[in-house]
Short mmCIF file of C-alpha atoms in Angstrom, two decimals:
data_model
loop_
_atom_site.label_atom_id
_atom_site.label_comp_id
_atom_site.label_asym_id
_atom_site.label_seq_id
_atom_site.Cartn_x
_atom_site.Cartn_y
_atom_site.Cartn_z
CA UNK A 1 -4.51 -29.36 -5.41
CA UNK A 2 -1.65 -28.71 -7.84
CA UNK A 3 0.96 -29.38 -4.97
CA UNK A 4 -0.59 -33.01 -4.41
CA UNK A 5 -0.10 -33.96 -7.96
CA UNK A 6 3.18 -36.11 -8.58
CA UNK A 7 5.42 -34.32 -9.70
CA UNK A 8 4.11 -31.09 -7.94
CA UNK A 9 2.54 -28.48 -10.25
CA UNK A 10 2.24 -25.59 -7.94
CA UNK A 11 4.95 -23.60 -9.50
CA UNK A 12 2.67 -23.18 -12.46
CA UNK A 13 1.04 -20.50 -10.62
CA UNK A 14 3.20 -17.44 -10.72
CA UNK A 15 2.44 -15.00 -8.06
CA UNK A 16 5.24 -12.65 -8.93
CA UNK A 17 8.20 -11.23 -7.20
CA UNK A 18 6.48 -11.09 -3.90
CA UNK A 19 4.99 -14.58 -3.85
CA UNK A 20 6.20 -14.98 -0.20
CA UNK A 21 3.43 -12.27 0.52
CA UNK A 22 1.05 -13.05 -2.33
CA UNK A 23 0.56 -16.67 -1.38
CA UNK A 24 -0.62 -16.10 2.18
CA UNK A 25 -2.79 -13.21 0.97
CA UNK A 26 -4.48 -15.63 -1.51
CA UNK A 27 -4.97 -18.25 0.94
CA UNK A 28 -6.45 -15.77 3.29
CA UNK A 29 -8.76 -14.45 0.42
CA UNK A 30 -9.82 -18.16 -0.33
CA UNK A 31 -10.49 -18.94 3.47
CA UNK A 32 -12.74 -15.80 3.64
CA UNK A 33 -14.56 -16.75 0.47
CA UNK A 34 -15.18 -20.32 1.49
CA UNK A 35 -15.97 -19.88 4.98
CA UNK A 36 -17.40 -16.45 5.59
CA UNK A 37 -18.81 -14.58 2.54
CA UNK A 38 -18.89 -16.78 -0.51
CA UNK A 39 -18.20 -14.04 -2.80
CA UNK A 40 -14.69 -13.09 -3.97
CA UNK A 41 -15.44 -9.45 -4.40
CA UNK A 42 -16.70 -8.91 -0.93
CA UNK A 43 -13.73 -11.20 0.46
CA UNK A 44 -11.22 -8.88 -1.33
CA UNK A 45 -12.87 -5.88 0.41
CA UNK A 46 -13.03 -7.82 3.84
CA UNK A 47 -9.23 -8.97 3.50
CA UNK A 48 -8.31 -5.28 2.75
CA UNK A 49 -10.08 -3.94 5.79
CA UNK A 50 -8.39 -6.70 7.85
CA UNK A 51 -5.03 -5.88 6.44
CA UNK A 52 -5.60 -2.15 7.07
CA UNK A 53 -6.57 -2.64 10.60
CA UNK A 54 -3.52 -4.85 11.29
CA UNK A 55 -1.20 -2.26 9.78
CA UNK A 56 -2.96 0.70 11.45
CA UNK A 57 -0.68 0.96 14.31
CA UNK A 58 2.28 1.38 11.96
CA UNK A 59 0.36 3.84 9.83
CA UNK A 60 -0.50 5.83 12.95
CA UNK A 61 3.25 6.03 13.90
CA UNK A 62 4.20 7.24 10.51
CA UNK A 63 1.63 10.06 10.85
CA UNK A 64 2.79 11.06 14.32
CA UNK A 65 6.29 11.11 13.01
CA UNK A 66 5.25 13.15 10.03
CA UNK A 67 3.46 15.68 12.13
CA UNK A 68 6.51 16.01 14.54
CA UNK A 69 8.76 16.56 11.50
CA UNK A 70 6.36 19.37 10.67
CA UNK A 71 6.71 20.98 14.09
CA UNK A 72 10.61 21.07 13.87
CA UNK A 73 10.41 22.02 10.17
CA UNK A 74 11.29 25.67 10.87
CA UNK A 75 14.18 24.80 13.16
CA UNK A 76 15.67 22.30 10.58
CA UNK A 77 15.16 24.95 7.79
CA UNK A 78 17.08 27.53 9.92
CA UNK A 79 20.05 25.18 10.46
CA UNK A 80 20.03 24.22 6.55
CA UNK A 81 20.04 27.91 5.75
CA UNK A 82 22.98 28.56 7.94
CA UNK A 83 24.98 26.04 6.07
CA UNK A 84 23.47 26.66 2.56
CA UNK A 85 26.63 28.29 1.14
CA UNK A 86 28.79 25.34 1.46
CA UNK A 87 29.25 22.70 -1.17
CA UNK A 88 27.84 19.29 -0.67
CA UNK A 89 31.36 17.70 -0.01
CA UNK A 90 32.27 20.29 2.41
CA UNK A 91 33.11 18.89 6.01
CA UNK A 92 30.99 21.67 7.47
CA UNK A 93 27.92 19.94 5.81
CA UNK A 94 28.52 17.14 8.14
CA UNK A 95 28.27 19.48 11.05
CA UNK A 96 24.86 20.54 9.60
CA UNK A 97 23.81 16.87 9.42
CA UNK A 98 24.87 16.51 13.25
CA UNK A 99 22.89 19.55 14.21
CA UNK A 100 19.72 18.21 12.29
CA UNK A 101 19.95 14.89 13.85
CA UNK A 102 20.50 16.60 17.27
CA UNK A 103 17.06 18.39 16.76
CA UNK A 104 15.45 15.08 15.77
CA UNK A 105 16.78 13.32 18.76
CA UNK A 106 15.73 16.13 21.07
CA UNK A 107 12.17 15.79 19.84
CA UNK A 108 12.10 12.12 19.80
CA UNK A 109 11.80 11.97 15.81
CA UNK A 110 12.89 9.08 13.62
CA UNK A 111 13.72 10.73 10.28
CA UNK A 112 12.60 7.56 8.44
CA UNK A 113 9.31 7.21 10.48
CA UNK A 114 7.25 8.69 7.61
CA UNK A 115 8.62 6.05 5.30
CA UNK A 116 7.28 3.16 7.04
CA UNK A 117 3.85 3.32 5.73
CA UNK A 118 5.09 3.05 2.27
CA UNK A 119 7.62 0.45 3.17
CA UNK A 120 5.03 -2.15 4.04
CA UNK A 121 2.23 -0.98 1.72
CA UNK A 122 4.21 -1.42 -1.47
CA UNK A 123 4.88 -4.92 -1.12
CA UNK A 124 1.48 -5.84 -0.04
CA UNK A 125 0.01 -3.91 -2.88
CA UNK A 126 2.48 -5.50 -5.50
CA UNK A 127 1.67 -9.16 -3.95
CA UNK A 128 -2.06 -8.43 -4.14
CA UNK A 129 -1.86 -7.59 -7.96
CA UNK A 130 0.28 -10.67 -8.35
CA UNK A 131 -2.67 -12.95 -7.01
CA UNK A 132 -5.08 -11.39 -9.73
CA UNK A 133 -4.37 -14.12 -12.48
CA UNK A 134 -5.64 -16.79 -10.20
CA UNK A 135 -8.25 -19.07 -11.85
CA UNK A 136 -10.55 -18.65 -8.89
CA UNK A 137 -11.19 -14.81 -9.86
CA UNK A 138 -11.94 -15.80 -13.39
CA UNK A 139 -15.75 -15.18 -13.99
CA UNK A 140 -16.16 -14.49 -10.25
CA UNK A 141 -19.22 -12.03 -10.14
CA UNK A 142 -19.23 -9.31 -7.45
CA UNK A 143 -22.06 -6.69 -7.76
CA UNK A 144 -24.23 -5.49 -10.54
CA UNK A 145 -22.41 -5.09 -13.65
CA UNK A 146 -19.05 -6.80 -12.57
CA UNK A 147 -19.49 -10.23 -13.82
CA UNK A 148 -15.78 -11.23 -13.89
CA UNK A 149 -13.29 -10.12 -11.15
CA UNK A 150 -10.19 -10.93 -13.52
CA UNK A 151 -11.32 -8.74 -16.15
CA UNK A 152 -11.48 -4.83 -16.23
CA UNK A 153 -14.93 -3.50 -15.26
CA UNK A 154 -16.83 -1.95 -17.88
CA UNK A 155 -20.47 -0.65 -17.81
CA UNK A 156 -22.04 0.27 -21.19
CA UNK A 157 -24.15 3.59 -20.73
CA UNK A 158 -25.79 4.96 -23.86
CA UNK A 159 -23.30 2.97 -25.94
CA UNK A 160 -20.23 4.27 -24.17
CA UNK A 161 -18.13 1.74 -22.16
CA UNK A 162 -17.19 3.28 -18.91
CA UNK A 163 -14.92 2.01 -16.16
CA UNK A 164 -17.06 2.74 -13.41
CA UNK A 165 -15.15 1.57 -10.38
CA UNK A 166 -12.17 3.75 -11.64
CA UNK A 167 -14.26 6.70 -12.03
CA UNK A 168 -15.77 6.18 -8.57
CA UNK A 169 -12.19 5.55 -7.17
CA UNK A 170 -11.06 8.93 -8.61
CA UNK A 171 -13.91 10.81 -7.22
CA UNK A 172 -13.37 9.20 -3.74
CA UNK A 173 -9.74 10.06 -3.86
CA UNK A 174 -10.42 13.69 -4.90
CA UNK A 175 -13.22 14.02 -2.24
CA UNK A 176 -10.76 12.61 0.41
CA UNK A 177 -7.89 14.92 -0.54
CA UNK A 178 -10.19 17.91 -0.11
#
């Protein structure tokens, strides 16, 4: 709507540094809310699931690469131990790097393979937080005590204001790590 006004006012909504990612994410969120679920809280969860499924192949490749790196870890450690007495700028350190890269290539390992999951997740996470100030999320209820998705969740229990979702997320992270 802001784009249709003359002069265009769509630049008034600041999606942050990753607006190239945040705008499509927000448009997808609006589409899911308007056509499928009619609740922004559940639309956010569904969009998160869709993005996770879309990026699953990259995440799986990263996990496999990390497992392969663990398998050749002792070999690489042996090579590093062989060259540990040399200074960083010693030309023999280059030989160590060549040996390590040879081990990686023999086992079909990409040394940066474990970094890919972080590489695509960080911009998506930052972009999703850039969409938070959108007016559509203001006073949009989700479940039970969450009456405004643009504000921090708080539940008053016996006079104490608790961030319930943060506590639940912390417990879930702890259980998943165990």
